[in-house]
Coordinates of C-alpha atoms in Angstrom, one line a residue:
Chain A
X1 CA 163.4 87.6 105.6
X2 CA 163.3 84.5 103.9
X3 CA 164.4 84.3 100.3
X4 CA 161.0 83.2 98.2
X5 CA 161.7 80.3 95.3
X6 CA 158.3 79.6 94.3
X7 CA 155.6 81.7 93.3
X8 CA 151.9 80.4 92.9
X9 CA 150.6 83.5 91.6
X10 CA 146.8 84.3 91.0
X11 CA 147.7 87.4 89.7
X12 CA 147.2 87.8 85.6
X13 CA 150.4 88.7 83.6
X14 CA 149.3 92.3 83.7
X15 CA 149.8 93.3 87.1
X16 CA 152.5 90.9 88.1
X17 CA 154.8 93.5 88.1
X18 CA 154.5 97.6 87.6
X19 CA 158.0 97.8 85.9
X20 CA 157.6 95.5 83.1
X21 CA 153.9 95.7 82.8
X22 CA 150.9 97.5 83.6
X23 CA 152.6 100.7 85.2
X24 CA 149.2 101.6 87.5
X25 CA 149.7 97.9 89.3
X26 CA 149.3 98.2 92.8
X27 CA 149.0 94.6 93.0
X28 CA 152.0 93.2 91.7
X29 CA 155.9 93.5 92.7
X30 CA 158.3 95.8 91.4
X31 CA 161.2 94.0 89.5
X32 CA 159.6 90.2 89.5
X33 CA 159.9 89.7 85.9
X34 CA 164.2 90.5 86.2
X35 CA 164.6 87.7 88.9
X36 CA 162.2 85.6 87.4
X37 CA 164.4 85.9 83.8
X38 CA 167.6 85.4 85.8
X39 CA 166.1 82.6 87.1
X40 CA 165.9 82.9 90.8
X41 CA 162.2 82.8 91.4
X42 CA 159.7 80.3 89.5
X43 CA 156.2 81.3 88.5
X44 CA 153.1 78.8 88.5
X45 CA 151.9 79.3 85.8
X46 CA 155.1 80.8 83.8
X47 CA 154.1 84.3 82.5
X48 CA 152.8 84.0 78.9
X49 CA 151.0 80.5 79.0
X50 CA 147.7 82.6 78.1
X51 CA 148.3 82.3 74.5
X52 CA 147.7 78.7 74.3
X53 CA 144.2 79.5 75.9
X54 CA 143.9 82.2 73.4
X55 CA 140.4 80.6 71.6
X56 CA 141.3 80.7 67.9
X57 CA 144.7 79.3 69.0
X58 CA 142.4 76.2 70.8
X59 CA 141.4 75.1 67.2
X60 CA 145.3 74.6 66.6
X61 CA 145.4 72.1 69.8
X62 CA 144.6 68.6 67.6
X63 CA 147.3 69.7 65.2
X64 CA 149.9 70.5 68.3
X65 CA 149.0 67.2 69.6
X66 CA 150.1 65.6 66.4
X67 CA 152.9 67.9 66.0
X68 CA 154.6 67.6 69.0
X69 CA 153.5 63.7 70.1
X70 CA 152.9 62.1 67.0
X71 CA 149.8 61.0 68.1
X72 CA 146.0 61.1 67.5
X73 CA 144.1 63.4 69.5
X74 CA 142.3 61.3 72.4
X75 CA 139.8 63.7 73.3
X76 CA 138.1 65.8 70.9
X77 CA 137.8 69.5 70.1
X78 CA 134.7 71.3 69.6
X79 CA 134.2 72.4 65.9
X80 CA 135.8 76.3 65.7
X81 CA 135.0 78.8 62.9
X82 CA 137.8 81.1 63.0
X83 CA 136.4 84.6 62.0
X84 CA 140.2 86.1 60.6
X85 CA 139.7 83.1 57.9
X86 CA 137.7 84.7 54.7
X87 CA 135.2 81.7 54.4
X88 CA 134.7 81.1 57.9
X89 CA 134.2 84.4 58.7
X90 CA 131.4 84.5 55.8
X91 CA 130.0 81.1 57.2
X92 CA 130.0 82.6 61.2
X93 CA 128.1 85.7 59.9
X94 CA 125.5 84.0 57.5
X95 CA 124.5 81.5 60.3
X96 CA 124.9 83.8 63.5
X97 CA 121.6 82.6 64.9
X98 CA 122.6 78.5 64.8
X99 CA 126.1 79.4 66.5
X100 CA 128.0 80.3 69.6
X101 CA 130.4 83.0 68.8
X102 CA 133.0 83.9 71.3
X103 CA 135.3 86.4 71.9
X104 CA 138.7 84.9 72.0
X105 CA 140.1 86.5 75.3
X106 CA 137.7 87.0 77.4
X107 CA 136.0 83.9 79.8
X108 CA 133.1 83.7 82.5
X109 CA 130.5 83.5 79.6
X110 CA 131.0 87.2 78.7
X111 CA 131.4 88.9 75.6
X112 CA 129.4 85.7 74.0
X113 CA 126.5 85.8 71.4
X114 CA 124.3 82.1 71.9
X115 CA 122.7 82.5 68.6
X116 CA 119.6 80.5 69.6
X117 CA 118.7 82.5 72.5
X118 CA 119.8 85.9 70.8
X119 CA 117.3 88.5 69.8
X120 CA 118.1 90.5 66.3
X121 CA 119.7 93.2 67.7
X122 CA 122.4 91.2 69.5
X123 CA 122.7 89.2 66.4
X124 CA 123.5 92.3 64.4
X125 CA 125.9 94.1 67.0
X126 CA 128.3 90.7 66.8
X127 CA 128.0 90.7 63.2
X128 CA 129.7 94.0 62.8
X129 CA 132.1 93.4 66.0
X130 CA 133.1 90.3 64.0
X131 CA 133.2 92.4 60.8
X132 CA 135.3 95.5 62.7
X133 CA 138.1 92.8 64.3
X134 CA 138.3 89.1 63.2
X135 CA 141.4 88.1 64.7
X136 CA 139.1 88.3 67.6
X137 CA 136.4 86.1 67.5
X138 CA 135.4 82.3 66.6
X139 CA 132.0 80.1 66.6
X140 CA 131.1 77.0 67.5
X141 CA 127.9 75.0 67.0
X142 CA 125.5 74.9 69.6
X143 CA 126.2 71.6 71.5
X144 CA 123.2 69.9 73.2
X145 CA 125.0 69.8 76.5
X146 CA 124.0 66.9 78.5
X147 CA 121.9 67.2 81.9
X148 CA 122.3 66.1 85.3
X149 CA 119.3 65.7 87.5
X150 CA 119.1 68.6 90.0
X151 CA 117.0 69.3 93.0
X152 CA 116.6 72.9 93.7
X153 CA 113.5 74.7 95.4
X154 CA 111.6 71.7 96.5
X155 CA 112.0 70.2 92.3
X156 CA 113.9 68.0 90.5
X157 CA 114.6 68.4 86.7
X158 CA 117.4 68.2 84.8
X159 CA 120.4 71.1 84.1
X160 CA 123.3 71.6 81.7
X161 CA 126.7 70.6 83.5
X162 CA 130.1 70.2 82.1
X163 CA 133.1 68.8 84.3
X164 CA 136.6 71.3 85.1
X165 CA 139.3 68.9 85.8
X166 CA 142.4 70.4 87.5
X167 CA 145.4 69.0 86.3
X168 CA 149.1 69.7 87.6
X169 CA 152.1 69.5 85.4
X170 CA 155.4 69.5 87.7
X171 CA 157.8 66.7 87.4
X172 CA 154.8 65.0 87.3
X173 CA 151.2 65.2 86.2
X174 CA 148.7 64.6 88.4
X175 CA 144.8 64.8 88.2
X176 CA 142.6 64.2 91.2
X177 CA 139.5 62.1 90.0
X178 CA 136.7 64.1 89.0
X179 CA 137.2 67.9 89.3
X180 CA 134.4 70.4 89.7
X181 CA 131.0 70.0 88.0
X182 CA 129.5 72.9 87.1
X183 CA 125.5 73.2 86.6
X184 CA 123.4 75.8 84.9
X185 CA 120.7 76.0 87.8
X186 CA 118.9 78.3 86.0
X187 CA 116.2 76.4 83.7
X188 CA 117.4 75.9 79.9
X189 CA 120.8 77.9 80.6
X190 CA 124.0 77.0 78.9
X191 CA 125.7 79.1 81.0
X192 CA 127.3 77.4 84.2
X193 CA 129.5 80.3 84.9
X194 CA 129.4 81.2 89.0
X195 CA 129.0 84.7 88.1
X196 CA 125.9 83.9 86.0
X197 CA 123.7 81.7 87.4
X198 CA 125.7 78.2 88.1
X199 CA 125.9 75.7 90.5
X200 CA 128.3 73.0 91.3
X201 CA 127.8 69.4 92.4
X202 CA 130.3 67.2 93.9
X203 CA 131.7 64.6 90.7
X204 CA 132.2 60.9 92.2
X205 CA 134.6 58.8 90.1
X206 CA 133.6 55.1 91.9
X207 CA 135.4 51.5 91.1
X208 CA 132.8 50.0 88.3
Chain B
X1 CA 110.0 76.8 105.9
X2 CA 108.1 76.0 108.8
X3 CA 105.5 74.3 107.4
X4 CA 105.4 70.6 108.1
X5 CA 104.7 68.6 104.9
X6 CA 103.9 64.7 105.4
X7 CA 106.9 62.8 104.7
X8 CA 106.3 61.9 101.1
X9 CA 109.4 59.0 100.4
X10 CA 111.6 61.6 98.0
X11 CA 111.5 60.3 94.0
X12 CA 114.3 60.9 91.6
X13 CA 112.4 59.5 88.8
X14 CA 108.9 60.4 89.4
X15 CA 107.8 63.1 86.8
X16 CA 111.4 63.6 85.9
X17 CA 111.8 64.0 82.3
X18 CA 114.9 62.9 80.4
X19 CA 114.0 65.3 77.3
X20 CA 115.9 65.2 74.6
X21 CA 119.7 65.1 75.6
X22 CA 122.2 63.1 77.1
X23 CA 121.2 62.8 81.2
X24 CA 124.0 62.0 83.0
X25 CA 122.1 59.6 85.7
X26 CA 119.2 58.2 83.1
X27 CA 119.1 55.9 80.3
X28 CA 115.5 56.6 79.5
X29 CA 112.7 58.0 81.5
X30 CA 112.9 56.1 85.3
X31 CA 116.0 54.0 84.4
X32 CA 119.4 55.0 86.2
X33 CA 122.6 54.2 84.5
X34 CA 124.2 51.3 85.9
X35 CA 126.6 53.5 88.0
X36 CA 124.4 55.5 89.3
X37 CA 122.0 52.4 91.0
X38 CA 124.0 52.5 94.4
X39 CA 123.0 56.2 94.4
X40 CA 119.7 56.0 93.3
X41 CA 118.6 53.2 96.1
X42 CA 120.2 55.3 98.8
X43 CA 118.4 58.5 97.5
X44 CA 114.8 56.0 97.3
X45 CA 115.1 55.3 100.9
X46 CA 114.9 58.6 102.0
X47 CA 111.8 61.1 102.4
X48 CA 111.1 64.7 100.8
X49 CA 111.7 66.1 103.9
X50 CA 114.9 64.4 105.2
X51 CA 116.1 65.1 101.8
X52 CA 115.5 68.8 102.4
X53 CA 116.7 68.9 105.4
X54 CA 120.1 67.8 104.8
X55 CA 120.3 70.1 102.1
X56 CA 119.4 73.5 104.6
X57 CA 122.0 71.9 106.3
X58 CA 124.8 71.6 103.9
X59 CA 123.4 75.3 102.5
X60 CA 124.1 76.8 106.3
X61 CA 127.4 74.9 106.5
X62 CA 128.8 76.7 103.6
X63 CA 127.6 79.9 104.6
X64 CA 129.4 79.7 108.0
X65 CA 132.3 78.8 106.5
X66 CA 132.3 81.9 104.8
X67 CA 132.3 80.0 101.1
X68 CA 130.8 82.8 98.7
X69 CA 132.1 84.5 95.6
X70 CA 131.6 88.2 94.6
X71 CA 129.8 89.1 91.6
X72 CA 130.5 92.2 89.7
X73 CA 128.4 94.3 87.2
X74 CA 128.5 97.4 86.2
X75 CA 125.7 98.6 88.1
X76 CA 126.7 97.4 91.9
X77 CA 130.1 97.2 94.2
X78 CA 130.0 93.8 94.4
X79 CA 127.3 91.1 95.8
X80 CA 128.4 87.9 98.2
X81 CA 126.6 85.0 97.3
X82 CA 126.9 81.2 98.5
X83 CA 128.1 79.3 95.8
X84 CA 125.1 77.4 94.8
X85 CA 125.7 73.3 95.5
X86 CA 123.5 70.7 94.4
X87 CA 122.8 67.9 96.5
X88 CA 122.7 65.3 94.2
X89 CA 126.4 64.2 93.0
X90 CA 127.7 63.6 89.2
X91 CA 128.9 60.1 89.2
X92 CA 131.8 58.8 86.6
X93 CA 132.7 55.1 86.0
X94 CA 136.4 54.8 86.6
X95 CA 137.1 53.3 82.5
X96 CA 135.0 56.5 81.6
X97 CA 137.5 58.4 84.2
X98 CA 140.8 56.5 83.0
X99 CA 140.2 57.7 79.2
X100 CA 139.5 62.1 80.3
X101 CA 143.2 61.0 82.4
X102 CA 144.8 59.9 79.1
X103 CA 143.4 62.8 77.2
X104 CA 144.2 65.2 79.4
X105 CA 147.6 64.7 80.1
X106 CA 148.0 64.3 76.5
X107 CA 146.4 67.4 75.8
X108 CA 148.6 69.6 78.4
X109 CA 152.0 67.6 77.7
X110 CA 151.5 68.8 74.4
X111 CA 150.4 72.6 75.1
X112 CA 153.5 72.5 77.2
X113 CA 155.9 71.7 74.7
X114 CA 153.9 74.4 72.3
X115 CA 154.6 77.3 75.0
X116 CA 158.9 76.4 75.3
X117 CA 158.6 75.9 71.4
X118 CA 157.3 79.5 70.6
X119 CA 159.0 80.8 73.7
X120 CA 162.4 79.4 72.1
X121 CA 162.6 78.1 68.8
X122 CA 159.3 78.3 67.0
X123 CA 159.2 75.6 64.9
X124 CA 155.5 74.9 64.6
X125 CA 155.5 78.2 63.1
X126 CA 158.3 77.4 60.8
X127 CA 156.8 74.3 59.8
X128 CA 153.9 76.0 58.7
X129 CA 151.5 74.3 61.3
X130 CA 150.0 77.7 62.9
X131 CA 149.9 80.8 60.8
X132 CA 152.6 83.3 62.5
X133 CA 150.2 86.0 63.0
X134 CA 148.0 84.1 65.5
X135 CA 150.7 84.0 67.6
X136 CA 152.2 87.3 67.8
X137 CA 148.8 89.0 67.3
X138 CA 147.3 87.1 70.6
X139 CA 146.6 89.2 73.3
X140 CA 148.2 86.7 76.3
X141 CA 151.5 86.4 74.1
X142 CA 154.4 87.6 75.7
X143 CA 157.7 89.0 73.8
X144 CA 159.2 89.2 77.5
X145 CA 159.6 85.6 77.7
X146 CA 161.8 84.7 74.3
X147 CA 164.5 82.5 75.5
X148 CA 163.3 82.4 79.1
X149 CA 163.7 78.8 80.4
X150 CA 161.3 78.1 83.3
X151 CA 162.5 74.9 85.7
X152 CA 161.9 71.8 83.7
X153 CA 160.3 73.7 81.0
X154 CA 157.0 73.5 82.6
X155 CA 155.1 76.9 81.6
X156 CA 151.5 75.8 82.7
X157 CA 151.9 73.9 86.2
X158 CA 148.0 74.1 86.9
X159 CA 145.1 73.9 84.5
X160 CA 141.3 73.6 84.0
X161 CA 139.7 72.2 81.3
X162 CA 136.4 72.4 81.2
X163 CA 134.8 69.0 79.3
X164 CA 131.0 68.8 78.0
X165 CA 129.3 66.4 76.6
X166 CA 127.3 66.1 73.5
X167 CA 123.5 64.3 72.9
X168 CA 125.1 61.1 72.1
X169 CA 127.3 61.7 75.8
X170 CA 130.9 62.3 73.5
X171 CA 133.2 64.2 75.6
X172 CA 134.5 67.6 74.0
X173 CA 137.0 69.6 75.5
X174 CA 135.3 73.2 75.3
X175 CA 138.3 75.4 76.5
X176 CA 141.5 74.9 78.5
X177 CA 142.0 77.1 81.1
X178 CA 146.2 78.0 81.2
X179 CA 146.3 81.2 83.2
X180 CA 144.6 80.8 86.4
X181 CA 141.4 78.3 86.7
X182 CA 139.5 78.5 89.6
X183 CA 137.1 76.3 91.6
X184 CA 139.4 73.9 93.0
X185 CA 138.4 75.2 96.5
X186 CA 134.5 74.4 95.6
X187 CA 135.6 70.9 94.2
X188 CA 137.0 70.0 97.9
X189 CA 134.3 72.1 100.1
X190 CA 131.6 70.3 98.2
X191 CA 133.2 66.6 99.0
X192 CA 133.6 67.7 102.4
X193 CA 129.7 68.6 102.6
X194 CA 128.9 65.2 101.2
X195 CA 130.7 63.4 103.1
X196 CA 129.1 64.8 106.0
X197 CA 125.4 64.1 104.4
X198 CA 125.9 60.7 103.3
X199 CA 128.9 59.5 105.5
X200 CA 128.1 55.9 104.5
X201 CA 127.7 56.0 100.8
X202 CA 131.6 56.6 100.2
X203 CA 133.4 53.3 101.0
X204 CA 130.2 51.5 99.9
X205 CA 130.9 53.0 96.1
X206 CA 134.0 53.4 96.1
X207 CA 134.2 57.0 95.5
X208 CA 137.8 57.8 94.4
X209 CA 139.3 60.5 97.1
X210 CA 140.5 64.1 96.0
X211 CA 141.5 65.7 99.7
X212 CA 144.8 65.0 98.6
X213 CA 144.6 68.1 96.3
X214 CA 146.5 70.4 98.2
X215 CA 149.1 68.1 99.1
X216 CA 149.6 67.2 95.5
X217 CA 149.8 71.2 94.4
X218 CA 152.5 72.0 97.1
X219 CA 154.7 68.7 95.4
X220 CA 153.8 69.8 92.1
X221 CA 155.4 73.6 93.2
X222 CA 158.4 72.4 94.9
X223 CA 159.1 70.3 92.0
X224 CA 159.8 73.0 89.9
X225 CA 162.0 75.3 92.3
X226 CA 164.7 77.2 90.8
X227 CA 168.4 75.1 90.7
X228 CA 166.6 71.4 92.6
X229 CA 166.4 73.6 95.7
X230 CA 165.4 70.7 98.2
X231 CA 163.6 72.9 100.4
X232 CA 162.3 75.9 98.5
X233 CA 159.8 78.4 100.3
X234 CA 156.7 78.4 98.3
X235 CA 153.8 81.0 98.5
X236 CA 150.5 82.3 97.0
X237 CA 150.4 85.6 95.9
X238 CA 147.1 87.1 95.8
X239 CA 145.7 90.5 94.2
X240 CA 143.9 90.7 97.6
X241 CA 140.6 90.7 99.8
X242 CA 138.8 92.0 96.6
X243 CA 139.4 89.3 94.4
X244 CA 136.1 87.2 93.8
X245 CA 138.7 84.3 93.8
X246 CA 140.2 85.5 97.4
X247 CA 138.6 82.9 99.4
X248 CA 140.2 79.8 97.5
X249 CA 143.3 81.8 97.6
X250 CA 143.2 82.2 101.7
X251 CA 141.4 78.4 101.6
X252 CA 144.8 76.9 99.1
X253 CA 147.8 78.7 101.2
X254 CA 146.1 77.1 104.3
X255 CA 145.3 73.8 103.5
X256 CA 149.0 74.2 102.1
X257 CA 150.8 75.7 105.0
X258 CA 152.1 78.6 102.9
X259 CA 152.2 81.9 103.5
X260 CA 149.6 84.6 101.5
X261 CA 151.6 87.0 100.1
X262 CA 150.1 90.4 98.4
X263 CA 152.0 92.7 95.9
X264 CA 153.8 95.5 97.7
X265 CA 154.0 93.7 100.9
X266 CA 156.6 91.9 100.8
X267 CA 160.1 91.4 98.7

């Protein structure tokens, strides 16, 4: 058998390996996390790069990019409330029906309060989740999301989109133009998750 | 579906209503953006019904190509579904494009130096920059990997950003996706499906290409191969068949030439 150097992994950190981790893993392989520490086997991505997609730990990314570059941001983050800071947290739950409020590990638009489309009783189960753990959650400002034109069932009108560029850090990084777009079919969704509703188009970066 | 409608020509901006956000293809009310003209002619020429058409047939080439996703609740096992597709493509102005490049790679060069610092030295904590306990207290940070050095100190080697835009069309970047972003298998099926419905409308734009993906993935890997091995052997380990993402991951190792590897089967 041939020795393997390179692992792309789609596997979460959990059950990359029963030994270190989750102990019920039947998906992972016994021992990967030794001969990955030794340094025989390389992991894309490395295990433990989900804390710098940890949400509140997003609102740190300007700061990071000054820390570490000297420079100015070039693109910029959303506003974040942190709920684990005192008058944040005060601001997130007097204001729960203006704002987005997200859990911070959890993705696919779930575990997510969209405080203009929430009803009261939604409203107040976040504002004692938020209460009960605050480490745990942040809010943004609902951003009017621009549209795309979109022609589903015989009619055009316009849907929510954003873009998901996939960028790859070797030696190099490298972006392909464009990325995926991703479009909230469903009429006056924010939510252009696959698993909720969304669509994709194709994204055409052209010479002008 | 098998009624026959008269061919009506097919109108993007008829009753089309811009509203009150940023639109993507309109400055106002039946004005395209100026990159988006080439498009809009070529959509004018055509009618209702040979719009429609093409889409059933991009909708039927997707399903034969067995490109679905599973989605979970807690009520069912598990429902296929095509991945939805819009006919009608997003178009970016390369300048537009050149500035997301710059901020991007900014963006991740940065997070990447953030991971080896807490993973080694932790200065930013140190320096006061990021309060201690949102570190250790996240949920994704792992003690395992203090004063592991990963090839070329490279800890996220593929990411997804995902990018909106405001009212006034300001990018944001909404989240970045470090552990494993998916998609990248719809980004190339949908290209391939529009290249087959407006074969012509490429070279005439200038549409930038992206079937290099794959190619540029595999380099990325080998580039980070334990001690410069030359030749590593690379593969794509999978939680298996029941993963909703198990279609890109069959679809990447292919267009890759890798083998699919799943825990337990191998080592």
């Amino acid at each position: 058998m041939k020795p393997v150097d390179v692992i792309y992994r789609r596997i979460d950190d959990d059950f990359l390996d029963p030994l270190a981790f989750n102990p019920d893993t039947m998906l992972g392989v016994a021992g990967l996390l030794n001969a990955y520490r030794a340094g025989n086997v390389a992991l894309a991505n490395a295990i433990g790069t989900g804390v710098a997609d940890d949400k509140a730990v997003y609102a740190f990314v300007p700061d990071i990019i000054r820390y570490y570059l000297n420079e100015e941001p070039v693109l910029k983050n959303v506003p974040t409330y942190l709920a684990m800071r005192d008058r944040d947290r005060d601001y997130i739950i007097d204001n729960l029906d203006k704002l987005v409020v997200k859990s911070v590990n959890e993705s696919g638009g779930y575990g997510m309060l969209v405080g203009t489309q929430s009803t009261k009783e939604e409203r107040e189960k976040f504002r004692d989740l938020v209460r009960a753990n605050p480490r745990n959650f942040i809010a943004q400002p609902t951003l009017k999301l621009s549209r795309h034109p979109t022609y589903q069932d015989g009619e055009m009108y316009g849907c929510h989109v954003d873009l998901r560029p996939y960028i790859l850090c070797g030696e190099k990084i490298k972006i392909v133009p464009g990325g995926l777009t991703r479009v909230a079919l469903r009429k006056g969704s924010l939510v252009v998750n696959s698993s909720q509703g969304g669509g994709s188009k194709d994204t055409w970066v052209v010479n002008q | 579906m098998s009624v026959k409608r008269p061919s009506k020509p097919f109108s993007l901006a008829n009753g089309y209503e811009v509203g009150a956000f940023f639109d993507e293809m309109f400055e106002k009310n039946g004005v395209p953006r100026k990159h988006y003209r080439v498009l809009y002619d070529r959509l004018s020429e055509l009618t209702e019904e040979s719009f429609e058409d093409r889409r059933r047939r991009a909708d039927i080439s997707f399903l034969y190509q067995g490109i679905t996703f599973t989605v979970y609740s807690q009520k069912d096992e598990g429902i296929e579904r095509i991945f939805p597709f819009d006919l009608i493509p997003r178009v970016i102005p390369y300048p537009e494009w050149d500035y997301l490049e710059r901020g991007l790679t900014q963006r991740v060069t940065a997070l990447n130096l953030f991971l080896n610092d807490i993973y080694h030295e932790q200065r930013i904590i140190r320096d006061k920059i990021i309060p201690a306990e949102l570190i250790f207290g996240a949920k994704h940070f792992r003690r395992e990997m203090i004063g592991v050095h990963p090839p070329k100190k490279v800890y996220a080697h593929i990411i997804g950003s995902d990018l909106v835009r405001d009212d006034k069309g300001e990018y944001y970047v909404l989240e970045d996706n470090l552990r494993s972003p998916s998609g990248v298998s719809y980004m190339l099926e949908n290209r391939q499906a529009m290249k087959r419905t407006f074969p012509n409308l490429f070279q005439r734009y200038g549409v930038r290409s992206i079937e290099h993906y794959p190619q540029e993935l595999l380099a990325t890997l080998r580039s980070v191969a334990p001690h410069d091995n030359p030749d590593p052997n690379v593969v794509l380990l999978t939680p298996g068949i029941f993963n909703s993402a198990y279609f890109e991951h069959t679809f990447l190792a292919r267009q890759m030439g890798i083998e699919i590897v799943e825990g337990g089967t191998w080592w």
